[in-house]
XYZ file of C-alpha atoms in Angstrom:
698
model
C -9.326 71.415 -4.150
C -9.374 67.796 -3.103
C -6.013 66.076 -2.914
C -5.329 62.645 -4.314
C -4.280 60.285 -1.502
C -1.385 57.968 -2.144
C -1.749 54.417 -0.772
C 0.932 53.857 1.829
C 2.633 50.630 2.723
C 0.777 49.025 5.578
C 3.297 46.246 5.973
C 5.351 44.718 3.245
C 5.338 41.195 4.519
C 4.844 39.123 1.438
C 3.196 38.755 -1.892
C -0.443 37.644 -1.599
C -0.617 33.909 -1.106
C -2.830 31.698 -3.238
C -5.233 31.459 -0.360
C -5.796 35.204 -0.634
C -7.267 34.779 -4.084
C -10.664 33.387 -4.759
C -9.742 31.090 -7.606
C -6.734 30.114 -9.654
C -7.001 31.832 -13.012
C -6.458 29.196 -15.706
C -5.195 31.884 -18.054
C -2.448 32.727 -15.570
C -1.529 29.064 -15.337
C -1.448 28.739 -19.107
C 0.659 31.865 -19.352
C 3.109 30.416 -16.827
C 3.361 27.217 -18.869
C 3.793 29.215 -22.066
C 6.673 31.131 -20.499
C 8.328 27.906 -19.457
C 7.798 26.000 -22.700
C 11.530 25.761 -23.266
C 12.046 24.210 -19.835
C 9.156 21.807 -20.386
C 10.437 20.917 -23.845
C 13.952 20.382 -22.472
C 12.639 18.162 -19.675
C 10.558 16.216 -22.188
C 13.542 15.778 -24.499
C 15.771 14.736 -21.609
C 13.205 12.192 -20.420
C 12.803 10.776 -23.922
C 16.577 10.581 -24.371
C 16.885 8.802 -21.018
C 14.105 6.417 -22.028
C 15.805 5.795 -25.356
C 19.122 5.073 -23.643
C 17.352 2.743 -21.265
C 15.647 0.878 -24.108
C 18.756 0.598 -26.255
C 21.535 0.158 -23.708
C 20.173 -0.918 -20.341
C 16.898 -2.755 -20.807
C 17.100 -6.441 -21.668
C 14.268 -7.757 -23.876
C 12.288 -10.390 -22.027
C 9.892 -12.849 -23.619
C 6.858 -14.548 -22.101
C 5.814 -18.057 -23.165
C 2.519 -19.536 -22.006
C 1.430 -23.159 -21.638
C -1.988 -24.235 -20.349
C -3.192 -27.293 -18.458
C -6.766 -28.278 -17.665
C -8.160 -30.269 -14.761
C -10.253 -33.332 -15.705
C -12.998 -33.572 -13.128
C -14.657 -36.474 -15.066
C -12.117 -39.246 -15.583
C -12.658 -42.628 -17.221
C -12.698 -45.457 -14.645
C -10.710 -48.471 -15.821
C -11.915 -50.528 -12.825
C -14.772 -49.845 -10.483
C -12.547 -49.456 -7.433
C -12.336 -46.597 -4.997
C -8.997 -44.880 -5.504
C -6.530 -44.335 -2.697
C -6.348 -40.615 -3.623
C -9.569 -38.804 -4.426
C -9.810 -36.919 -7.701
C -10.130 -33.162 -8.076
C -13.556 -31.844 -7.162
C -12.916 -28.498 -8.843
C -14.023 -26.127 -6.085
C -12.360 -22.768 -5.492
C -10.144 -24.004 -2.672
C -8.751 -26.860 -4.736
C -8.178 -24.598 -7.744
C -6.186 -22.205 -5.567
C -4.287 -25.149 -4.111
C -3.329 -26.373 -7.580
C -2.034 -22.903 -8.443
C 0.251 -23.107 -5.420
C 1.360 -26.605 -6.424
C 2.391 -25.255 -9.829
C 4.381 -22.513 -8.082
C 5.771 -24.781 -5.372
C 9.474 -24.957 -4.749
C 9.375 -28.760 -4.816
C 8.028 -28.885 -8.375
C 10.317 -26.099 -9.586
C 13.342 -27.800 -8.020
C 12.657 -30.698 -10.378
C 12.389 -28.264 -13.301
C 15.768 -26.776 -12.350
C 17.293 -30.252 -12.316
C 15.566 -31.368 -15.512
C 16.765 -28.326 -17.500
C 20.057 -27.879 -15.611
C 19.220 -24.244 -14.921
C 21.999 -24.131 -12.327
C 24.344 -23.703 -15.298
C 22.219 -20.905 -16.785
C 23.513 -17.396 -15.889
C 20.011 -15.974 -16.276
C 18.745 -18.013 -13.335
C 21.976 -18.582 -11.418
C 23.041 -15.097 -10.287
C 26.529 -16.328 -9.429
C 27.208 -17.076 -13.091
C 25.909 -13.726 -14.347
C 28.439 -11.032 -15.255
C 28.360 -8.274 -12.616
C 27.169 -4.873 -13.756
C 29.253 -1.765 -13.281
C 27.062 -0.889 -10.314
C 27.644 -4.299 -8.727
C 31.363 -3.964 -9.317
C 31.321 -0.578 -7.656
C 29.329 -1.817 -4.684
C 31.619 -4.816 -4.301
C 34.404 -2.412 -3.391
C 32.352 -1.072 -0.498
C 31.098 -4.325 0.993
C 32.881 -7.504 2.064
C 33.231 -10.312 -0.433
C 30.488 -12.907 -0.433
C 31.512 -16.340 0.853
C 31.404 -19.257 -1.550
C 27.928 -20.752 -1.725
C 27.228 -24.432 -1.243
C 25.627 -26.432 -4.075
C 22.361 -26.476 -2.152
C 22.413 -22.687 -1.751
C 23.058 -22.307 -5.471
C 20.132 -24.605 -6.300
C 17.895 -22.690 -3.907
C 18.896 -19.352 -5.457
C 18.265 -20.741 -8.943
C 14.840 -22.016 -7.905
C 14.025 -18.629 -6.380
C 14.937 -16.923 -9.657
C 12.668 -19.350 -11.509
C 9.834 -18.630 -9.074
C 10.260 -14.916 -9.802
C 10.085 -15.596 -13.549
C 6.924 -17.716 -13.251
C 3.328 -16.567 -13.104
C 0.457 -19.042 -12.721
C -3.186 -18.095 -12.822
C -6.513 -19.883 -13.045
C -8.455 -18.529 -15.992
C -11.794 -17.178 -14.742
C -14.779 -19.543 -14.709
C -12.725 -22.507 -15.920
C -10.516 -25.376 -14.809
C -7.676 -24.101 -17.007
C -4.354 -22.925 -15.572
C -2.034 -20.652 -17.519
C 1.691 -21.136 -16.921
C 3.597 -18.007 -18.023
C 7.404 -17.986 -17.936
C 9.516 -14.885 -18.591
C 13.028 -15.256 -19.981
C 15.602 -13.435 -22.053
C 15.505 -16.325 -24.563
C 12.082 -16.959 -26.169
C 12.860 -20.634 -26.842
C 14.008 -21.095 -23.269
C 10.809 -19.508 -21.953
C 8.694 -21.955 -23.986
C 10.855 -24.907 -22.936
C 10.539 -24.058 -19.250
C 6.766 -23.562 -19.488
C 6.321 -26.945 -21.204
C 8.585 -28.644 -18.668
C 6.602 -27.242 -15.763
C 3.349 -28.479 -17.313
C 4.805 -31.914 -18.050
C 6.318 -32.369 -14.594
C 3.094 -31.147 -13.001
C 1.186 -33.964 -14.775
C 3.872 -36.473 -13.873
C 3.858 -35.270 -10.291
C 0.132 -36.005 -10.007
C 0.672 -39.588 -11.218
C 3.657 -40.055 -8.922
C 1.727 -38.741 -5.949
C -1.042 -41.239 -6.630
C 1.446 -44.054 -7.224
C 3.295 -43.297 -4.009
C 0.021 -43.075 -2.107
C -1.087 -46.425 -3.572
C 2.253 -48.039 -2.730
C 2.098 -46.690 0.787
C -1.494 -47.865 1.185
C -0.652 -51.320 -0.218
C 2.271 -51.698 2.146
C 0.204 -50.609 5.107
C -2.736 -52.829 4.119
C -0.453 -55.835 3.682
C 0.943 -55.359 7.143
C -2.483 -54.741 8.565
C -4.026 -57.800 6.887
C -1.278 -59.953 8.388
C -2.008 -58.613 11.838
C -5.757 -59.092 11.386
C -5.212 -62.655 10.198
C -3.323 -63.441 13.366
C -6.066 -61.850 15.444
C -8.707 -63.936 13.614
C -6.784 -67.152 14.141
C -6.373 -66.340 17.817
C -10.102 -65.661 18.221
C -11.103 -68.851 16.437
C -8.605 -70.808 18.541
C -10.189 -69.549 21.703
C -13.627 -70.748 20.493
C -12.237 -74.158 19.632
C -10.416 -74.514 22.954
C -13.512 -73.536 24.871
C -15.615 -76.119 23.035
C -12.987 -78.755 23.761
C -12.719 -78.007 27.459
C -16.440 -77.547 28.116
C -19.281 -80.183 27.789
C -20.981 -80.076 24.461
C -23.717 -77.562 24.901
C -26.170 -75.929 22.700
C -29.207 -73.773 23.026
C -31.456 -76.823 22.389
C -29.812 -78.923 25.092
C -29.989 -76.058 27.499
C -33.695 -75.697 26.705
C -34.293 -79.430 27.382
C -32.630 -79.116 30.768
C -34.845 -76.184 31.567
C -37.945 -78.293 30.586
C -36.693 -81.114 32.793
C -36.211 -78.708 35.660
C -39.754 -77.494 35.203
C -41.081 -81.089 35.364
C -39.157 -81.747 38.576
C -40.526 -78.598 40.100
C -44.084 -79.556 39.058
C -43.719 -83.063 40.605
C -42.172 -81.589 43.702
C -45.101 -79.245 44.100
C -47.605 -82.103 43.668
C -45.847 -84.454 46.115
C -45.555 -81.673 48.668
C -49.280 -81.181 48.376
C -49.869 -84.936 48.878
C -47.514 -84.949 51.879
C -49.428 -82.133 53.461
C -52.696 -84.059 52.953
C -51.228 -87.244 54.512
C -49.925 -85.251 57.463
C -53.414 -83.865 58.018
C -55.003 -87.353 57.694
C -52.474 -88.897 60.083
C -53.044 -86.115 62.568
C -56.789 -86.645 62.438
C -56.320 -90.385 63.045
C -54.019 -89.753 65.958
C -56.406 -87.339 67.596
C -59.544 -89.602 67.266
C -60.554 -91.261 70.629
C -63.857 -92.923 70.291
C -65.049 -95.330 67.729
C -67.248 -92.780 66.138
C -64.427 -90.299 65.904
C -62.135 -92.908 64.508
C -64.708 -93.972 61.933
C -65.144 -90.315 60.924
C -61.423 -89.630 60.797
C -60.521 -92.803 58.940
C -63.287 -92.524 56.319
C -62.529 -96.102 55.483
C -65.398 -98.236 54.136
C -63.819 -101.381 55.457
C -63.659 -99.892 58.893
C -67.282 -98.885 58.597
C -68.389 -102.462 57.782
C -66.877 -103.919 60.924
C -69.545 -104.651 63.480
C -69.583 -102.454 66.487
C -69.067 -105.458 68.694
C -65.985 -106.511 66.872
C -63.679 -104.280 68.815
C -60.609 -106.279 68.055
C -61.247 -106.247 64.385
C -62.009 -102.537 64.566
C -58.797 -101.740 66.405
C -56.746 -103.917 64.108
C -58.208 -102.214 61.060
C -57.719 -98.768 62.569
C -54.112 -99.575 63.504
C -53.500 -100.761 59.990
C -54.879 -97.465 58.648
C -52.583 -95.493 60.950
C -49.569 -97.567 59.910
C -50.473 -97.110 56.254
C -50.787 -93.339 56.718
C -47.413 -93.155 58.407
C -45.809 -95.207 55.624
C -47.353 -92.990 52.937
C -46.106 -89.860 54.721
C -42.617 -91.245 55.022
C -42.569 -92.221 51.351
C -43.687 -88.707 50.378
C -40.933 -87.176 52.449
C -38.375 -89.353 50.718
C -39.707 -88.393 47.296
C -39.574 -84.716 48.191
C -35.985 -84.988 49.368
C -34.984 -86.803 46.206
C -36.720 -84.292 43.939
C -35.196 -81.335 45.792
C -31.759 -82.850 45.338
C -32.424 -83.341 41.636
C -33.732 -79.770 41.368
C -30.620 -78.302 42.937
C -28.321 -80.392 40.779
C -30.212 -79.631 37.590
C -30.426 -75.945 38.408
C -26.640 -75.812 38.972
C -26.068 -77.594 35.690
C -28.313 -75.152 33.852
C -26.553 -72.197 35.474
C -23.089 -73.452 34.564
C -24.056 -74.303 31.037
C -25.757 -70.876 30.625
C -22.558 -69.101 31.625
C -20.563 -71.281 29.280
C -23.078 -70.542 26.551
C -22.688 -66.781 27.072
C -18.894 -67.022 27.012
C -19.026 -69.168 23.898
C -21.296 -66.688 22.181
C -18.936 -63.824 23.138
C -15.946 -65.697 21.779
C -17.881 -66.515 18.622
C -18.874 -62.883 18.121
C -15.291 -61.728 18.581
C -14.117 -64.282 16.096
C -16.805 -63.235 13.629
C -15.926 -59.543 14.051
C -12.252 -60.327 13.455
C -13.232 -62.294 10.367
C -15.295 -59.376 8.980
C -12.499 -56.852 9.555
C -9.966 -59.229 8.083
C -12.082 -59.873 5.011
C -12.688 -56.092 4.527
C -8.989 -55.238 4.661
C -8.144 -58.235 2.538
C -10.593 -57.104 -0.152
C -9.263 -53.509 0.066
C -5.722 -54.810 -0.278
C -6.691 -56.670 -3.414
C -8.381 -53.542 -4.846
C -5.402 -51.327 -4.008
C -2.926 -53.804 -5.430
C -4.966 -53.935 -8.621
C -4.646 -50.108 -9.028
C -0.857 -50.183 -9.355
C 0.062 -49.076 -12.863
C -3.366 -47.724 -13.841
C -3.245 -44.321 -12.050
C -4.476 -41.371 -14.063
C -3.505 -37.707 -13.601
C -6.213 -35.248 -12.671
C -4.975 -32.805 -15.327
C -3.739 -32.839 -18.882
C -1.832 -30.416 -21.065
C -4.305 -28.304 -23.005
C -1.782 -26.429 -25.132
C 1.976 -26.334 -25.255
C 3.908 -23.082 -25.165
C 4.533 -21.270 -28.441
C 7.911 -19.576 -28.851
C 7.128 -15.823 -28.686
C 8.407 -13.612 -31.484
C 7.959 -10.258 -29.716
C 9.382 -9.269 -26.331
C 6.865 -8.650 -23.574
C 9.128 -6.136 -21.883
C 10.231 -3.484 -22.029
C 7.099 -2.153 -23.690
C 8.584 0.572 -25.810
C 5.387 2.509 -26.289
C 4.615 2.415 -22.582
C 8.171 3.357 -21.595
C 8.282 6.258 -24.036
C 4.795 7.382 -23.064
C 5.644 7.189 -19.384
C 8.924 8.996 -19.977
C 7.088 11.700 -21.910
C 4.573 12.072 -19.101
C 7.340 12.206 -16.502
C 9.264 14.709 -18.586
C 6.242 16.954 -19.017
C 5.331 16.721 -15.334
C 8.943 17.357 -14.335
C 9.112 20.307 -16.708
C 5.895 21.742 -15.320
C 7.206 21.180 -11.794
C 10.447 22.967 -12.654
C 8.539 25.848 -14.191
C 6.254 26.043 -11.171
C 9.233 25.838 -8.804
C 10.982 28.557 -10.754
C 7.888 30.722 -10.562
C 7.546 30.089 -6.840
C 11.221 30.766 -6.162
C 11.230 33.886 -8.314
C 9.705 36.601 -6.155
C 10.520 39.343 -8.638
C 7.743 41.465 -10.102
C 6.450 41.305 -13.670
C 3.340 43.533 -13.659
C 2.217 46.683 -11.923
C -0.804 44.825 -10.583
C 1.474 42.255 -8.948
C 3.774 44.948 -7.558
C 0.918 46.951 -6.044
C -0.629 43.844 -4.500
C 2.660 42.878 -2.885
C 3.746 46.324 -1.660
C 0.383 48.016 -0.992
C 1.967 51.060 -2.634
C 0.851 52.877 -5.776
C 2.783 52.062 -8.944
C 3.064 55.413 -10.729
C 4.707 54.248 -13.913
C 6.259 51.517 -15.982
C 9.416 52.408 -17.900
C 10.180 50.117 -20.886
C 13.579 48.586 -21.374
C 15.775 51.071 -23.304
C 18.083 49.137 -25.600
C 20.906 51.672 -25.779
C 24.470 50.395 -25.883
C 25.968 53.397 -24.033
C 24.676 55.946 -21.568
C 25.124 58.975 -23.889
C 23.057 57.133 -26.502
C 20.262 56.768 -23.970
C 20.144 60.562 -23.443
C 20.085 61.221 -27.187
C 17.277 58.684 -27.554
C 15.197 60.442 -24.894
C 15.733 63.797 -26.587
C 15.254 62.639 -30.159
C 12.242 60.342 -29.604
C 9.625 62.291 -27.686
C 6.907 59.998 -29.061
C 8.619 56.748 -28.141
C 7.061 54.284 -25.680
C 9.774 55.211 -23.184
C 8.918 58.928 -23.220
C 5.217 58.085 -23.225
C 5.848 56.070 -20.081
C 7.822 58.952 -18.535
C 4.970 61.367 -19.303
C 2.592 58.938 -17.612
C 4.929 58.830 -14.605
C 5.143 62.628 -14.499
C 1.345 62.935 -14.676
C 0.822 60.407 -11.889
C 3.423 62.129 -9.736
C 2.080 65.633 -10.268
C -1.519 64.548 -9.645
C -0.571 62.818 -6.430
C -1.163 66.168 -4.763
C -2.746 68.629 -7.157
C -2.831 71.400 -4.533
C 0.905 71.157 -3.909
C 2.649 69.236 -6.675
C 6.019 67.904 -5.545
C 9.008 70.029 -6.416
C 11.834 68.147 -4.722
C 11.658 64.614 -6.091
C 13.987 61.876 -4.885
C 14.659 58.659 -6.812
C 16.183 55.556 -5.274
C 16.115 51.757 -5.473
C 16.959 48.738 -3.374
C 20.196 47.843 -5.168
C 22.344 49.255 -7.968
C 21.387 48.636 -11.578
C 17.632 48.879 -11.052
C 16.998 51.984 -13.209
C 16.760 54.767 -10.641
C 19.260 57.046 -12.456
C 17.592 56.453 -15.820
C 14.239 57.246 -14.224
C 15.609 60.452 -12.689
C 17.152 61.631 -15.984
C 14.083 60.723 -18.053
C 11.756 62.510 -15.623
C 14.028 65.567 -15.573
C 14.220 65.658 -19.385
C 10.429 65.396 -19.630
C 9.845 68.172 -17.109
C 12.388 70.398 -18.863
C 10.712 69.733 -22.204
C 7.460 71.026 -20.713
C 9.124 74.365 -19.979
C 10.053 73.778 -16.351
C 13.318 74.841 -14.795
C 14.774 71.565 -13.562
C 17.854 70.894 -11.437
C 19.129 67.304 -11.635
C 21.232 66.539 -8.549
C 23.569 63.581 -8.212
C 22.914 62.664 -4.588
C 25.377 59.754 -4.570
C 28.713 60.986 -3.240
C 30.390 57.583 -3.723
C 29.587 56.707 -7.343
C 29.675 59.504 -9.886
C 27.775 58.210 -12.914
C 25.772 61.275 -13.959
C 28.674 62.589 -16.003
C 28.587 59.443 -18.147
C 25.122 60.439 -19.400
C 26.254 64.030 -20.036
C 29.748 63.751 -21.518
C 29.896 67.488 -22.157
C 29.973 68.320 -18.440
C 33.172 69.556 -16.921
C 34.565 68.164 -13.724
C 35.079 70.215 -10.625
C 32.927 71.297 -7.733
C 29.723 69.416 -7.058
C 27.171 68.692 -4.348
C 29.727 67.912 -1.649
C 31.533 71.173 -2.322
C 28.266 73.108 -2.073
C 27.274 71.417 1.198
C 30.721 71.952 2.686
C 30.558 75.650 1.786
C 33.521 75.593 -0.555
C 31.471 76.979 -3.444
C 28.080 78.528 -3.950
C 25.239 76.706 -5.652
C 25.363 78.939 -8.728
C 29.069 78.214 -9.160
C 28.657 74.420 -8.969
C 25.606 74.084 -11.236
C 26.307 73.178 -14.868
C 23.946 73.481 -17.833
C 23.263 71.017 -20.642
C 22.201 72.821 -23.789
C 20.650 69.773 -25.466
C 18.260 68.866 -22.675
C 17.918 72.256 -21.061
C 18.741 70.740 -17.679
C 20.745 72.240 -14.865
C 22.961 69.621 -13.255
C 24.761 69.347 -9.947
C 27.107 66.420 -10.128
C 28.642 64.576 -7.246
C 32.216 65.150 -6.196
C 34.707 63.724 -3.741
C 34.476 64.648 -0.073
C 36.243 63.555 3.062
C 33.105 64.218 5.069
C 30.595 61.451 5.771
C 27.681 61.654 3.337
C 25.067 60.826 5.957
C 26.309 63.652 8.155
C 26.206 66.092 5.270
C 22.627 65.167 4.301
C 21.430 65.317 7.889
C 22.850 68.813 8.382
C 20.999 72.104 8.215
C 23.259 73.031 5.325
C 21.577 70.379 3.185
C 18.130 71.753 4.021
C 19.340 75.270 3.262
C 20.692 73.985 -0.044
C 17.280 72.585 -0.965
C 15.522 75.792 0.032
C 17.890 77.742 -2.170
C 17.317 75.313 -5.042
C 13.544 75.664 -4.626
C 13.986 79.398 -5.096
C 15.728 78.993 -8.419
C 14.067 75.917 -9.972
C 10.584 74.567 -10.507
C 11.697 71.002 -9.777
C 14.716 69.493 -8.090
C 15.282 65.832 -8.917
C 17.777 64.018 -6.712
C 19.282 60.693 -7.781
C 20.270 58.944 -4.510
C 22.218 55.739 -3.747
C 20.424 52.373 -3.243
C 18.677 52.263 0.097
C 19.889 48.759 0.988
C 23.531 49.825 0.483
C 23.842 53.107 2.394
C 21.437 55.207 4.501
C 21.857 58.365 2.372
C 18.524 58.014 0.545
C 16.510 57.707 3.771
C 18.181 60.845 5.175
C 17.735 62.901 2.003
C 14.110 61.763 1.760
C 13.274 63.716 4.933
C 13.504 66.956 2.984
C 11.976 65.703 -0.278
C 8.405 66.281 -1.439
C 8.139 62.903 -3.136
C 10.109 59.659 -3.129
C 10.083 57.510 -6.253
C 11.312 53.952 -5.718
C 12.597 52.106 -8.804
C 11.753 48.380 -8.972
C 13.523 46.558 -11.764
C 11.181 44.334 -13.775
C 11.720 40.618 -13.115
C 14.801 41.345 -10.989
C 14.029 43.113 -7.708
C 12.812 40.486 -5.278
C 9.998 40.576 -2.790
C 12.417 40.469 0.127
C 14.498 43.352 -1.210
C 11.418 45.489 -1.765
C 9.975 44.687 1.663
C 13.228 45.539 3.406
C 13.683 48.792 1.471
C 10.130 49.999 2.145
C 10.500 49.002 5.794
C 13.606 51.188 6.043
C 11.657 54.201 4.790
C 8.897 53.410 7.270
C 11.398 53.399 10.150
C 12.297 57.040 9.411
C 8.616 57.941 9.046
C 8.980 58.781 5.370
C 6.937 56.337 3.300
C 7.658 55.991 -0.371
C 5.379 58.128 -2.526
C 5.201 55.734 -5.431
C 6.882 52.873 -7.215
C 8.250 52.803 -10.741
C 8.545 49.463 -12.543
C 11.696 49.929 -14.624
C 13.412 48.138 -17.493
C 10.185 46.417 -18.468
C 10.580 43.954 -21.345
C 7.228 44.567 -22.975
C 7.517 41.573 -25.290
C 8.041 39.221 -22.369
C 5.594 41.057 -20.165
C 2.733 39.838 -22.365
C 3.427 36.361 -21.006
C 2.794 37.532 -17.452
C -0.078 39.943 -18.028
C -3.407 38.827 -16.587
C -5.429 41.216 -18.743
C -4.937 44.151 -21.098
C -4.640 46.625 -18.241
C -1.218 45.126 -17.524
C -0.166 45.961 -21.092
C -0.701 49.668 -21.162
C 2.522 50.093 -23.107
C 2.681 46.666 -24.669
C 1.742 47.855 -28.153
C 4.945 49.859 -28.500
C 8.304 48.603 -29.538
C 10.941 48.415 -26.822
C 14.375 49.922 -26.839
C 17.639 49.768 -24.729
C 18.682 49.824 -21.211
C 20.921 51.743 -18.898
C 20.950 52.512 -15.256
């Protein structure tokens, strides 16, 4: 027949991590939150109480008052003069600049002075009463030195800056001035003062700019006047020191020079002709040549035989030609002298004319600049007293009747959210820190070992009551669970059902003894001969469940050979069990259980009983259970519901692995079925959840 194979521990490292699962089951999450509803509710209540204390005892109501100003980009012009300071154009850069002006320390310094905020404890931190925290911190840090008046004013202005918010309303030229204060009337008063001083500041800036411009223009006009007078003086002096000249006179001289040059050219031409004529006369030899050269009619009329008359006439012609040539030379010399003199005069007067024109232009330029600045000075002077601000107050601040902070609804809502989140975090942290086991599914997944049964919590007040309950309530959930455990254990190997069954746990109080007794009672009720052995030689608790047992020899006495097995075994008439209790021994328990005598004892017990159930000490306390397990057919390991931790289970199973005796199966003990419903992932985890639960014992 085929045997059922028991899953063995392949390494008990840890419970499966969230990454080992495909998805997070929302039902599991909801179940976790349902289990921790008290923690979540307590965290919520604590957060709401803290918020209430904050609102009633710590938080100071603060009020916000708002005033608005608007920029006037189209102002009425009283006079058609260009202003010294340009008006607001209204572009984005200027709007942002005006916001900064409203928040500027210079403007707010004036507000501090106007309202005497230096004497206001709300804005002067040195006047405010120190809180208990400040008083405590003052003991740990050196005392602050006394502040100067300027430092106090600066600190007050800084506090006002922190209480002020200025913004440009979208798509408009309107600025909102919002001031936060503990006093609603004070908040409105400060907002109105800021708006009023902002308007006044614009007028003062323009007035100061106009005054500065007027002063500068006055000084500049005086300097320009002196420059103009100097330039005009130079023109006058030049005219006085130089001959009276003008463009017309200079033109007449140039005409005269042209006439001289024309006459000089003509006379030079005549001189050249006379030189040629005189040369021809001088070169003529004969009478015919002389007649031809002279070309004189009078000479031609003289008879050829009148040589004397001819010679006299010819000599007269030569003398006349020489005189004409000499006269021409004199005229040329005189004209050349006149030309040179006139040309020098024209040149000198031209230079003087150029210099005069330059001086005149400089004087005229100085006059134009002087007149421009003089006119601008008159315009600027006329603007004094008629400056207009570029903004006006659109609406004054209204005294608020409700505090802007703290916002009670928001604080309570935020506190509730924080409380719920904190509660959920605490529940989650508790779940993560608690590595105990709540379901068989969880236990199997963590240990890789078969869970053979789940024993409900038995609500008995004393150990004898627990035994009577097991005997008197065969149909109870507890006995139903024990029958299920017995079935699982017997079917673990149907060819060779275990006869020597050992029960143990990681630590005391985890239900191993109860499991051993319940299993023994169930087997005895089915007609089996059962020997229940108390394998713990240090703690003798089996007698507390069976008060009718007598003291005396027990397991240690049998193993030491002092008595025989039949002499030490006692019988309980109610349960039908044979019992071998523990007794005192000077020998070491581990040595006794490792001896051949112990194996012989078990062989003898097998010969007399159908099942031998051994209740052993916790495996994490002493090594006895691991040694006794070497001779057992099955090892049942009790895991207390919601108590035994992952680390304890891993270490205990590892100890059995080191001696090459894996645990046969696990038993989830002391299960609170009512609470288990909160941890169950599906109905398979609640195989015994429909039954009522009863009392506990080890």
